[in-house]
mmCIF file of C-alpha atoms in Angstrom:
data_model
loop_
_atom_site.group_PDB
_atom_site.id
_atom_site.type_symbol
_atom_site.label_atom_id
_atom_site.label_comp_id
_atom_site.label_asym_id
_atom_site.label_seq_id
_atom_site.Cartn_x
_atom_site.Cartn_y
_atom_site.Cartn_z
ATOM 1 C CA MET A 20 4.511 37.572 -33.985
ATOM 2 C CA ILE A 21 3.020 41.017 -35.164
ATOM 3 C CA LEU A 22 0.692 42.541 -32.919
ATOM 4 C CA HIS A 23 -0.999 45.860 -33.174
ATOM 5 C CA ASP A 24 -2.100 48.445 -30.055
ATOM 6 C CA LEU A 25 -4.764 46.296 -28.389
ATOM 7 C CA ASN A 26 -5.165 47.052 -25.016
ATOM 8 C CA GLN A 27 -3.008 45.488 -22.232
ATOM 9 C CA ALA A 28 -6.149 43.254 -20.847
ATOM 10 C CA ALA A 29 -6.271 41.494 -24.034
ATOM 11 C CA VAL A 30 -2.441 41.385 -24.595
ATOM 12 C CA LEU A 31 -2.248 39.566 -21.135
ATOM 13 C CA ALA A 32 -4.449 36.859 -22.210
ATOM 14 C CA PHE A 33 -2.372 34.698 -24.446
ATOM 15 C CA LEU A 34 0.764 33.205 -23.141
ATOM 16 C CA LEU A 35 3.083 33.683 -20.051
ATOM 17 C CA VAL A 36 5.769 32.022 -21.805
ATOM 18 C CA LEU A 37 4.946 34.422 -24.562
ATOM 19 C CA THR A 38 4.070 37.485 -22.385
ATOM 20 C CA LEU A 39 3.698 40.202 -24.934
ATOM 21 C CA LEU A 40 2.994 43.477 -23.356
ATOM 22 C CA LEU A 41 2.930 46.623 -25.692
ATOM 23 C CA CYS A 42 5.474 49.399 -25.130
ATOM 24 C CA ARG A 43 5.351 52.895 -26.422
ATOM 25 C CA ARG A 44 9.098 53.941 -25.709
ATOM 26 C CA ILE A 45 11.667 55.035 -28.139
ATOM 27 C CA LEU A 46 14.424 52.904 -28.829
ATOM 28 C CA THR A 47 17.907 54.450 -28.606
ATOM 29 C CA THR A 48 19.319 52.835 -31.626
ATOM 30 C CA SER A 49 18.926 54.025 -35.161
ATOM 31 C CA GLN A 50 15.806 53.168 -36.699
ATOM 32 C CA THR A 51 16.597 54.173 -40.262
ATOM 33 C CA SER A 52 18.780 51.382 -41.338
ATOM 34 C CA VAL A 53 17.467 48.660 -43.836
ATOM 35 C CA ALA A 54 20.300 46.277 -44.005
ATOM 36 C CA ALA A 55 21.305 43.729 -41.459
ATOM 37 C CA LEU A 56 24.086 45.390 -39.352
ATOM 38 C CA PRO A 57 27.386 44.044 -38.952
ATOM 39 C CA PRO A 58 29.029 42.747 -35.760
ATOM 40 C CA PRO A 59 30.133 45.502 -33.436
ATOM 41 C CA GLU A 60 33.899 46.386 -33.408
ATOM 42 C CA GLY A 61 35.650 43.930 -31.715
ATOM 43 C CA ALA A 62 33.051 41.422 -30.943
ATOM 44 C CA GLY A 63 34.504 38.328 -30.361
ATOM 45 C CA ASN A 64 32.961 34.293 -30.344
ATOM 46 C CA GLY A 65 32.214 34.552 -26.568
ATOM 47 C CA LYS A 66 29.110 33.890 -24.487
ATOM 48 C CA THR A 67 26.052 36.059 -25.158
ATOM 49 C CA TYR A 68 24.511 37.393 -22.017
ATOM 50 C CA ARG A 69 21.430 39.429 -21.295
ATOM 51 C CA ILE A 70 21.820 42.718 -18.922
ATOM 52 C CA ARG A 71 18.160 43.785 -17.641
ATOM 53 C CA GLY A 72 17.350 46.497 -15.695
ATOM 54 C CA VAL A 73 19.447 49.088 -17.848
ATOM 55 C CA PRO A 74 17.633 52.498 -17.708
ATOM 56 C CA ILE A 75 15.550 54.182 -20.366
ATOM 57 C CA THR A 76 17.839 56.901 -20.523
ATOM 58 C CA CYS A 77 21.183 54.613 -21.062
ATOM 59 C CA ASP A 78 22.390 54.280 -24.641
ATOM 60 C CA LYS A 79 24.611 51.681 -25.884
ATOM 61 C CA VAL A 80 27.831 53.643 -25.493
ATOM 62 C CA ARG A 81 27.126 54.648 -22.148
ATOM 63 C CA LEU A 82 26.662 50.988 -21.319
ATOM 64 C CA GLN A 83 29.480 50.013 -22.573
ATOM 65 C CA SER A 84 31.847 52.311 -20.766
ATOM 66 C CA PHE A 85 30.119 51.716 -17.594
ATOM 67 C CA MET A 86 30.961 48.159 -17.851
ATOM 68 C CA ASP A 87 34.642 48.859 -19.232
ATOM 69 C CA THR A 88 35.852 51.686 -16.938
ATOM 70 C CA GLN A 89 33.827 51.031 -13.702
ATOM 71 C CA ASN A 90 33.544 47.374 -13.724
ATOM 72 C CA GLY A 91 37.014 46.390 -14.991
ATOM 73 C CA TYR A 92 35.867 44.292 -17.884
ATOM 74 C CA THR A 93 38.014 44.210 -21.369
ATOM 75 C CA ASN A 94 36.299 45.317 -24.622
ATOM 76 C CA PRO A 95 32.650 44.614 -23.800
ATOM 77 C CA VAL A 96 30.525 44.459 -26.778
ATOM 78 C CA VAL A 97 27.031 45.611 -26.666
ATOM 79 C CA TRP A 98 25.031 44.268 -29.276
ATOM 80 C CA SER A 99 21.604 45.352 -28.776
ATOM 81 C CA LEU A 100 19.826 47.360 -26.138
ATOM 82 C CA ALA A 101 15.949 47.687 -26.383
ATOM 83 C CA THR A 102 13.379 48.789 -24.080
ATOM 84 C CA GLU A 103 11.072 46.085 -22.929
ATOM 85 C CA ALA A 104 7.410 45.883 -23.306
ATOM 86 C CA HIS A 105 6.715 47.013 -19.561
ATOM 87 C CA GLY A 106 8.360 50.171 -20.411
ATOM 88 C CA ARG A 107 10.577 50.763 -17.214
ATOM 89 C CA SER A 108 13.820 49.576 -18.096
ATOM 90 C CA GLN A 109 15.998 48.140 -21.139
ATOM 91 C CA THR A 110 17.729 44.749 -21.863
ATOM 92 C CA ALA A 111 21.002 44.593 -23.541
ATOM 93 C CA THR A 112 22.642 41.433 -25.231
ATOM 94 C CA VAL A 113 26.560 41.590 -24.336
ATOM 95 C CA THR A 114 29.422 39.460 -24.996
ATOM 96 C CA PHE A 115 32.934 39.820 -23.268
ATOM 97 C CA ARG A 116 36.561 38.943 -24.384
ATOM 98 C CA HIS A 117 38.884 36.384 -22.806
ATOM 99 C CA GLY A 118 36.625 33.873 -21.536
ATOM 100 C CA THR A 119 35.273 36.666 -19.097
ATOM 101 C CA LYS A 120 32.323 35.266 -16.767
ATOM 102 C CA PRO A 121 30.454 38.328 -15.396
ATOM 103 C CA PRO A 122 28.542 38.075 -11.802
ATOM 104 C CA LYS A 123 24.920 38.101 -11.484
ATOM 105 C CA THR A 124 24.524 41.656 -10.624
ATOM 106 C CA LEU A 125 26.665 44.857 -11.333
ATOM 107 C CA ARG A 126 26.231 47.641 -9.390
ATOM 108 C CA GLY A 127 26.948 51.391 -10.258
ATOM 109 C CA SER A 128 25.281 54.344 -11.516
ATOM 110 C CA LEU A 129 24.739 54.845 -15.173
ATOM 111 C CA GLN A 130 23.963 58.603 -15.200
ATOM 112 C CA PRO A 131 26.430 61.618 -14.200
ATOM 113 C CA GLY A 132 25.444 62.082 -10.053
ATOM 114 C CA GLY A 133 23.003 59.325 -10.435
ATOM 115 C CA GLU A 134 22.442 56.639 -7.647
ATOM 116 C CA ASP A 135 23.682 53.102 -7.898
ATOM 117 C CA GLN A 136 21.417 50.671 -9.204
ATOM 118 C CA PRO A 137 21.495 46.927 -10.423
ATOM 119 C CA LEU A 138 21.884 45.427 -13.533
ATOM 120 C CA ILE A 139 21.126 41.678 -13.353
ATOM 121 C CA ILE A 140 22.985 39.464 -15.725
ATOM 122 C CA ASP A 141 22.274 36.249 -16.949
ATOM 123 C CA ASP A 142 22.981 33.734 -19.703
ATOM 124 C CA ASP A 143 19.707 31.569 -19.623
ATOM 125 C CA PHE A 144 17.225 34.112 -21.228
ATOM 126 C CA LEU A 145 14.332 32.761 -19.179
ATOM 127 C CA GLY A 146 11.222 35.152 -19.608
ATOM 128 C CA LEU A 147 11.101 37.703 -22.176
ATOM 129 C CA THR A 148 13.785 39.146 -23.694
ATOM 130 C CA THR A 149 13.286 42.148 -26.323
ATOM 131 C CA LEU A 150 16.163 42.440 -28.826
ATOM 132 C CA PHE A 151 14.639 45.274 -30.784
ATOM 133 C CA ALA A 152 12.046 48.085 -30.214
ATOM 134 C CA PRO A 153 11.168 50.630 -33.027
ATOM 135 C CA THR A 154 10.125 54.172 -32.230
ATOM 136 C CA GLN A 155 6.395 54.956 -30.978
ATOM 137 C CA GLU A 156 5.522 56.250 -34.144
ATOM 138 C CA ASP A 157 7.038 53.471 -36.034
ATOM 139 C CA HIS A 158 5.671 50.745 -33.979
ATOM 140 C CA LYS A 159 3.185 48.646 -35.608
ATOM 141 C CA GLY A 160 3.567 45.151 -34.055
ATOM 142 C CA ASN A 161 5.847 42.438 -32.582
ATOM 143 C CA ILE A 162 7.561 39.213 -33.443
ATOM 144 C CA ILE A 163 8.175 36.489 -30.796
ATOM 145 C CA ALA A 164 10.187 33.480 -31.213
ATOM 146 C CA ILE A 165 10.020 30.425 -29.114
ATOM 147 C CA PRO A 166 12.445 27.641 -29.174
ATOM 148 C CA GLY A 167 11.912 23.934 -29.254
ATOM 149 C CA LEU A 168 11.530 21.938 -26.043
ATOM 150 C CA GLY A 169 14.978 22.194 -24.622
ATOM 151 C CA GLY A 170 16.103 24.910 -26.907
ATOM 152 C CA HIS A 171 17.623 28.249 -25.794
ATOM 153 C CA ALA A 172 15.789 31.358 -26.327
ATOM 154 C CA PHE A 173 18.892 33.208 -27.712
ATOM 155 C CA GLY A 174 20.932 30.158 -29.027
ATOM 156 C CA SER A 175 18.724 28.453 -30.604
ATOM 157 C CA PHE A 176 18.259 31.121 -33.079
ATOM 158 C CA LYS A 177 21.906 32.188 -33.281
ATOM 159 C CA GLU A 178 24.171 30.598 -36.134
ATOM 160 C CA ARG A 179 26.316 27.547 -35.198
ATOM 161 C CA GLY A 180 29.992 28.478 -34.503
ATOM 162 C CA GLY A 181 29.421 32.591 -34.721
ATOM 163 C CA GLN A 182 27.688 35.508 -33.207
ATOM 164 C CA HIS A 183 25.110 36.170 -35.955
ATOM 165 C CA MET A 184 21.533 35.955 -34.346
ATOM 166 C CA TRP A 185 19.078 36.370 -37.279
ATOM 167 C CA LEU A 186 16.414 37.753 -35.093
ATOM 168 C CA ARG A 187 18.350 40.570 -33.563
ATOM 169 C CA ASP A 188 20.884 41.230 -36.406
ATOM 170 C CA ALA A 189 18.900 40.918 -39.227
ATOM 171 C CA LEU A 190 15.172 40.367 -39.366
ATOM 172 C CA LEU A 191 13.853 43.794 -37.409
ATOM 173 C CA TYR A 192 15.612 45.636 -40.442
ATOM 174 C CA HIS A 193 13.555 43.788 -42.918
ATOM 175 C CA ILE A 194 10.231 44.066 -41.624
ATOM 176 C CA LEU A 195 9.724 47.771 -42.741
ATOM 177 C CA SER A 196 7.023 50.233 -43.002
ATOM 178 C CA GLU A 197 6.035 50.637 -46.855
ATOM 179 C CA HIS A 198 5.762 54.363 -46.497
ATOM 180 C CA THR A 199 8.973 54.855 -44.471
ATOM 181 C CA ASP A 200 10.900 51.974 -44.701
ATOM 182 C CA HIS A 201 11.267 52.180 -41.123
ATOM 183 C CA PRO A 202 11.887 48.891 -38.886
ATOM 184 C CA ILE A 203 7.953 48.410 -37.607
ATOM 185 C CA ALA A 204 8.189 45.348 -35.155
ATOM 186 C CA ARG A 205 9.205 44.693 -31.900
ATOM 187 C CA VAL A 206 11.456 41.375 -31.680
ATOM 188 C CA ILE A 207 11.123 39.326 -28.723
ATOM 189 C CA THR A 208 12.230 35.820 -27.798
ATOM 190 C CA TYR A 209 10.917 33.483 -25.031
ATOM 191 C CA GLY A 210 12.712 31.545 -22.740
ATOM 192 C CA TYR A 211 11.492 28.546 -20.271
ATOM 193 C CA GLU A 212 12.736 25.948 -18.504
ATOM 194 C CA SER A 213 12.185 22.686 -20.077
ATOM 195 C CA ALA A 214 14.359 19.739 -20.975
ATOM 196 C CA VAL A 215 13.695 15.917 -22.055
ATOM 197 C CA ALA A 216 16.414 13.964 -19.838
ATOM 198 C CA ASN A 217 16.277 14.312 -16.313
ATOM 199 C CA SER A 218 13.519 16.722 -15.969
ATOM 200 C CA ASN A 219 10.702 16.803 -13.023
ATOM 201 C CA SER A 220 8.291 18.329 -15.364
ATOM 202 C CA ILE A 221 4.900 16.201 -15.262
ATOM 203 C CA GLN A 222 3.218 18.636 -17.772
ATOM 204 C CA ASN A 223 1.481 17.232 -20.679
ATOM 205 C CA LEU A 224 0.743 19.658 -23.832
ATOM 206 C CA GLU A 225 -2.537 20.873 -22.596
ATOM 207 C CA ASP A 226 -1.349 21.593 -18.869
ATOM 208 C CA LEU A 227 1.684 23.380 -20.763
ATOM 209 C CA ALA A 228 -0.405 25.493 -22.832
ATOM 210 C CA THR A 229 -2.741 26.464 -20.223
ATOM 211 C CA TYR A 230 0.648 27.725 -18.111
ATOM 212 C CA LEU A 231 1.930 29.825 -21.163
ATOM 213 C CA LYS A 232 -1.582 31.491 -21.578
ATOM 214 C CA LYS A 233 -0.627 34.829 -20.547
ATOM 215 C CA ALA A 234 0.031 36.957 -23.343
ATOM 216 C CA LYS A 235 -0.981 36.749 -27.522
ATOM 217 C CA PRO A 236 0.937 38.108 -30.202
ATOM 218 C CA LEU A 237 -0.709 38.485 -33.465
ATOM 219 C CA ILE A 238 1.865 36.226 -35.482
ATOM 220 C CA LEU A 239 3.916 33.641 -33.648
ATOM 221 C CA VAL A 240 7.228 31.566 -34.638
ATOM 222 C CA ALA A 241 7.549 28.501 -33.078
ATOM 223 C CA HIS A 242 10.146 25.703 -33.688
ATOM 224 C CA SER A 243 9.762 22.149 -33.233
ATOM 225 C CA LEU A 244 7.460 20.408 -30.369
ATOM 226 C CA VAL A 245 6.591 23.903 -28.749
ATOM 227 C CA GLY A 246 4.716 24.589 -31.749
ATOM 228 C CA LEU A 247 2.366 21.631 -30.505
ATOM 229 C CA ILE A 248 1.928 23.413 -27.180
ATOM 230 C CA VAL A 249 1.276 27.069 -29.052
ATOM 231 C CA LYS A 250 -1.413 25.162 -30.794
ATOM 232 C CA GLN A 251 -3.185 23.722 -27.699
ATOM 233 C CA ALA A 252 -3.126 27.412 -25.944
ATOM 234 C CA LEU A 253 -4.810 28.886 -29.061
ATOM 235 C CA ILE A 254 -7.411 26.167 -28.986
ATOM 236 C CA THR A 255 -7.739 27.384 -25.138
ATOM 237 C CA LEU A 256 -7.794 30.477 -25.721
ATOM 238 C CA ALA A 257 -10.210 30.080 -29.039
ATOM 239 C CA SER A 258 -12.742 28.310 -26.706
ATOM 240 C CA SER A 259 -12.738 30.775 -23.723
ATOM 241 C CA THR A 260 -15.639 32.789 -22.859
ATOM 242 C CA ALA A 261 -13.436 35.442 -21.026
ATOM 243 C CA GLU A 262 -13.742 38.867 -22.881
ATOM 244 C CA ASP A 263 -9.806 39.849 -23.020
ATOM 245 C CA GLN A 264 -9.353 36.269 -24.301
ATOM 246 C CA GLN A 265 -11.764 36.755 -26.786
ATOM 247 C CA LYS A 266 -10.117 39.809 -27.854
ATOM 248 C CA ALA A 267 -6.552 38.535 -28.092
ATOM 249 C CA ALA A 268 -8.114 35.607 -29.962
ATOM 250 C CA ARG A 269 -9.711 37.947 -32.560
ATOM 251 C CA ALA A 270 -5.868 39.811 -32.754
ATOM 252 C CA ILE A 271 -4.241 36.493 -33.679
ATOM 253 C CA TYR A 272 -3.413 36.578 -37.468
ATOM 254 C CA GLY A 273 -0.814 33.964 -38.277
ATOM 255 C CA ILE A 274 1.690 31.565 -37.171
ATOM 256 C CA VAL A 275 5.201 30.173 -38.688
ATOM 257 C CA PHE A 276 5.935 26.828 -37.518
ATOM 258 C CA PHE A 277 9.531 25.246 -37.928
ATOM 259 C CA GLY A 278 9.736 21.499 -38.145
ATOM 260 C CA VAL A 279 6.701 21.129 -35.952
ATOM 261 C CA PRO A 280 5.324 17.138 -35.695
ATOM 262 C CA HIS A 281 1.693 18.071 -36.403
ATOM 263 C CA ASP A 282 1.305 14.465 -37.031
ATOM 264 C CA GLY A 283 3.652 13.114 -34.500
ATOM 265 C CA MET A 284 7.442 11.982 -34.766
ATOM 266 C CA ASP A 285 9.387 9.138 -34.106
ATOM 267 C CA ILE A 286 10.000 8.982 -30.151
ATOM 268 C CA SER A 287 12.404 6.158 -30.245
ATOM 269 C CA SER A 288 15.597 7.835 -29.302
ATOM 270 C CA LEU A 289 13.307 10.492 -26.951
ATOM 271 C CA ILE A 290 11.639 7.174 -24.699
ATOM 272 C CA LEU A 291 15.398 6.134 -24.180
ATOM 273 C CA MET A 292 16.195 9.744 -22.686
ATOM 274 C CA VAL A 293 13.171 9.991 -20.445
ATOM 275 C CA GLY A 294 12.890 6.149 -19.331
ATOM 276 C CA ASP A 295 10.444 6.188 -16.756
ATOM 277 C CA GLY A 296 10.781 9.568 -15.518
ATOM 278 C CA THR A 297 7.942 12.284 -15.519
ATOM 279 C CA ASN A 298 8.243 13.620 -19.021
ATOM 280 C CA ARG A 299 7.258 10.103 -20.554
ATOM 281 C CA GLU A 300 3.767 10.859 -20.954
ATOM 282 C CA LEU A 301 4.675 14.254 -22.533
ATOM 283 C CA ILE A 302 6.574 12.214 -24.623
ATOM 284 C CA GLY A 303 4.023 9.743 -25.638
ATOM 285 C CA THR A 304 1.741 12.095 -26.771
ATOM 286 C CA ILE A 305 3.594 12.976 -29.720
ATOM 287 C CA SER A 306 4.408 9.291 -31.073
ATOM 288 C CA GLN A 307 3.150 9.031 -35.071
ATOM 289 C CA LEU A 308 2.066 5.264 -33.998
ATOM 290 C CA ASN A 309 -0.825 6.060 -31.429
ATOM 291 C CA SER A 310 -1.029 9.710 -31.176
ATOM 292 C CA GLN A 311 -4.816 9.928 -30.649
ATOM 293 C CA VAL A 312 -4.145 12.958 -28.704
ATOM 294 C CA LEU A 313 -2.455 14.676 -31.393
ATOM 295 C CA SER A 314 -5.135 13.674 -33.860
ATOM 296 C CA MET A 315 -7.687 15.330 -31.460
ATOM 297 C CA GLN A 316 -5.792 18.393 -31.518
ATOM 298 C CA GLN A 317 -5.711 18.814 -35.052
ATOM 299 C CA ARG A 318 -9.511 18.604 -35.351
ATOM 300 C CA ASP A 319 -9.573 21.302 -32.561
ATOM 301 C CA PHE A 320 -6.597 23.682 -34.145
ATOM 302 C CA ARG A 321 -8.507 23.843 -37.251
ATOM 303 C CA LYS A 322 -11.179 25.683 -35.778
ATOM 304 C CA ALA A 323 -9.519 27.923 -33.566
ATOM 305 C CA LEU A 324 -8.182 30.524 -35.508
ATOM 306 C CA GLY A 325 -11.319 30.646 -37.638
ATOM 307 C CA ALA A 326 -12.417 30.160 -41.136
ATOM 308 C CA GLU A 327 -10.108 29.990 -44.351
ATOM 309 C CA GLY A 328 -9.242 33.566 -44.820
ATOM 310 C CA ASN A 329 -9.317 34.654 -41.548
ATOM 311 C CA THR A 330 -5.694 33.663 -40.771
ATOM 312 C CA GLU A 331 -2.466 32.108 -42.248
ATOM 313 C CA ILE A 332 -0.068 29.550 -41.294
ATOM 314 C CA PHE A 333 3.179 28.587 -42.960
ATOM 315 C CA CYS A 334 5.137 25.418 -42.414
ATOM 316 C CA PHE A 335 8.686 25.095 -42.828
ATOM 317 C CA TYR A 336 10.273 21.316 -43.023
ATOM 318 C CA GLU A 337 13.892 20.126 -42.479
ATOM 319 C CA THR A 338 15.365 18.329 -45.472
ATOM 320 C CA GLU A 339 18.654 16.980 -43.954
ATOM 321 C CA GLN A 340 19.037 14.111 -41.132
ATOM 322 C CA SER A 341 19.905 14.565 -37.738
ATOM 323 C CA PRO A 342 22.094 12.491 -35.242
ATOM 324 C CA THR A 343 19.538 10.756 -32.894
ATOM 325 C CA ALA A 344 20.190 10.411 -28.869
ATOM 326 C CA GLN A 345 22.362 7.657 -27.679
ATOM 327 C CA LYS A 346 24.156 6.948 -24.345
ATOM 328 C CA ASP A 347 28.276 7.312 -24.035
ATOM 329 C CA ARG A 348 30.373 5.420 -21.899
ATOM 330 C CA HIS A 349 29.838 7.958 -18.948
ATOM 331 C CA ARG A 350 26.259 7.003 -18.902
ATOM 332 C CA GLY A 351 25.126 10.279 -19.959
ATOM 333 C CA TRP A 352 23.374 11.254 -23.337
ATOM 334 C CA ARG A 353 24.931 12.566 -26.935
ATOM 335 C CA MET A 354 23.472 13.575 -29.926
ATOM 336 C CA ASP A 355 25.810 11.294 -31.851
ATOM 337 C CA GLY A 356 23.641 8.219 -32.708
ATOM 338 C CA PRO A 357 22.187 7.370 -36.197
ATOM 339 C CA LYS A 358 21.229 9.947 -38.420
ATOM 340 C CA ALA A 359 17.252 10.284 -39.396
ATOM 341 C CA ILE A 360 14.841 12.622 -40.404
ATOM 342 C CA LEU A 361 13.310 13.469 -37.309
ATOM 343 C CA VAL A 362 10.011 15.286 -38.398
ATOM 344 C CA THR A 363 8.901 14.182 -41.815
ATOM 345 C CA LYS A 364 7.454 16.478 -44.453
ATOM 346 C CA SER A 365 4.220 14.975 -44.071
ATOM 347 C CA SER A 366 4.131 15.543 -40.445
ATOM 348 C CA ALA A 367 5.773 19.077 -40.328
ATOM 349 C CA THR A 368 3.303 20.396 -43.043
ATOM 350 C CA HIS A 369 0.041 18.127 -41.659
ATOM 351 C CA CYS A 370 -1.848 21.363 -40.445
ATOM 352 C CA ARG A 371 -4.600 22.736 -42.263
ATOM 353 C CA PRO A 372 -5.902 21.116 -45.465
ATOM 354 C CA TRP A 373 -6.475 24.690 -47.212
ATOM 355 C CA GLU A 374 -2.448 25.454 -46.597
ATOM 356 C CA ASP A 375 -0.830 22.765 -48.683
ATOM 357 C CA GLY A 376 0.483 24.703 -51.476
ATOM 358 C CA PRO A 377 3.957 25.832 -52.146
ATOM 359 C CA GLU A 378 3.443 29.509 -50.879
ATOM 360 C CA GLN A 379 2.354 28.197 -47.368
ATOM 361 C CA ILE A 380 4.914 24.848 -47.141
ATOM 362 C CA CYS A 381 8.575 25.437 -47.473
ATOM 363 C CA ALA A 382 11.759 23.249 -47.387
ATOM 364 C CA ILE A 383 14.793 24.329 -45.127
ATOM 365 C CA ASN A 384 17.593 22.692 -46.292
ATOM 366 C CA ARG A 385 19.025 22.069 -42.622
ATOM 367 C CA SER A 386 18.767 19.306 -40.059
ATOM 368 C CA HIS A 387 15.976 19.643 -37.147
ATOM 369 C CA SER A 388 17.784 21.840 -34.852
ATOM 370 C CA ASN A 389 19.627 23.965 -37.633
ATOM 371 C CA MET A 390 16.685 24.715 -39.152
ATOM 372 C CA VAL A 391 16.443 27.965 -37.320
ATOM 373 C CA LYS A 392 19.861 28.958 -37.048
ATOM 374 C CA PHE A 393 20.383 31.638 -40.190
ATOM 375 C CA GLY A 394 24.107 33.117 -41.066
ATOM 376 C CA SER A 395 24.818 36.126 -42.431
ATOM 377 C CA GLU A 396 23.717 36.309 -46.020
ATOM 378 C CA ASP A 397 22.351 32.924 -45.706
ATOM 379 C CA PRO A 398 20.076 31.767 -48.314
ATOM 380 C CA GLU A 399 17.640 29.804 -46.231
ATOM 381 C CA TYR A 400 17.254 32.882 -44.212
ATOM 382 C CA GLU A 401 16.195 34.701 -47.473
ATOM 383 C CA ARG A 402 13.770 32.103 -48.461
ATOM 384 C CA THR A 403 12.363 32.314 -44.876
ATOM 385 C CA LEU A 404 12.225 36.257 -44.944
ATOM 386 C CA GLN A 405 10.043 36.134 -47.967
ATOM 387 C CA ARG A 406 7.496 34.497 -46.144
ATOM 388 C CA LEU A 407 7.795 36.692 -43.180
ATOM 389 C CA GLN A 408 7.643 40.023 -45.211
ATOM 390 C CA GLY A 409 4.115 39.014 -46.702
ATOM 391 C CA LEU A 410 3.094 37.889 -43.700
ATOM 392 C CA ALA A 411 3.598 40.570 -41.744
ATOM 393 C CA ASN A 412 2.227 43.038 -44.483
ATOM 394 C CA ARG A 413 -0.970 41.212 -44.733
ATOM 395 C CA ALA A 414 -1.269 40.972 -41.226
ATOM 396 C CA LEU A 415 -0.858 44.514 -40.491
ATOM 397 C CA GLY A 416 -3.688 45.144 -43.058
ATOM 398 C CA VAL A 417 -5.958 42.792 -41.085
ATOM 399 C CA GLN A 418 -4.692 44.205 -37.736
ATOM 400 C CA SER A 419 -5.872 47.687 -38.749
ATOM 401 C CA ARG A 420 -9.487 46.497 -39.384
ATOM 402 C CA LEU A 421 -9.481 44.535 -36.274
ATOM 403 C CA TRP A 422 -8.334 47.273 -34.297
ATOM 404 C CA ASP A 423 -10.772 49.635 -35.672
ATOM 405 C CA GLU A 424 -13.670 46.904 -34.983
ATOM 406 C CA ASN A 425 -12.602 46.596 -31.140
ATOM 407 C CA THR A 426 -12.202 50.107 -30.675
ATOM 408 C CA LYS A 427 -15.994 50.574 -31.790
ATOM 409 C CA CYS A 428 -17.052 48.289 -29.136
ATOM 410 C CA MET A 429 -14.868 49.966 -26.510
#
């Protein structure tokens, strides 16, 4: 998730789903607070929307006033506003009171005497969404969070029943410079169109990995089945002879896996959901019973990131059971079937043989979908944060050395 300033050719070499173009712009929000921020005044529990195309010179107060006075919304709340990696505009996350559903586009001037310009509003969070960007001088890397298949890029990481989203509201203030105590990481989520039931997708793991291969962070955080796609993408990247992809591979330092079925999982309820649909092949590749694909992937992945000591991987596993899928009386699917551990400890931690100690393997006392949903002052978040902070600090040290080596070759 943390990536130092490699050139953009190298950055564009890893995952389209994880496109990570480095930005050198200054964020308008405060950069010196080291504690998780409280919810903005007036924040309710409404749906979170994303607003794209906000001018670089606009701040939170101006954006909130624009929506309130010029567009007639009641008490809109701007939670975050951050410059995107391309540096041309900012992206905000916003909630509205009273169940307001905004239009897809807002038009107006955000500058005195300025021209009208469109702001694009959505709630699907597809593609990249920057939740936070540090100042140019503080910016040392990037953090990307990728939800599991069928997950939502924002909602998957938000506390259930509340507005706290730990990537946006806490983590960025805890990954700090050891010298200045300033936040140093750009925080990004990535959303993609992928669902199990009623999907027209016929992509297998390798197809998806190839599609995703457009950008590369130094440290990735991946939840559930998408972790297998990340692994395949890294295998493809490591075996490439292209110069930009080789540079990208050398920049990767670590991965944090949450509930990833490295050794397969019980797919019985998933098979029922997909039936004879086009995603059956994809689901079949993750079965614990006959997954030759996963065995081959495990073998190749152990070589993809280099020898022991070059990179780090952390694996978190669930300890609470989750409801399985079953059809309701309307022939729709509901997650209220018999409970089970969806990804066992042995599968979630079956990654690289030299990383099997308590530092690299950690339990999360949650169910599979809830293991990446942390609330404010959450002890499970604190346990996760300890690993991420150490990983980030070590990654920056290694990245500085790799950056020096790369610049000598340019």
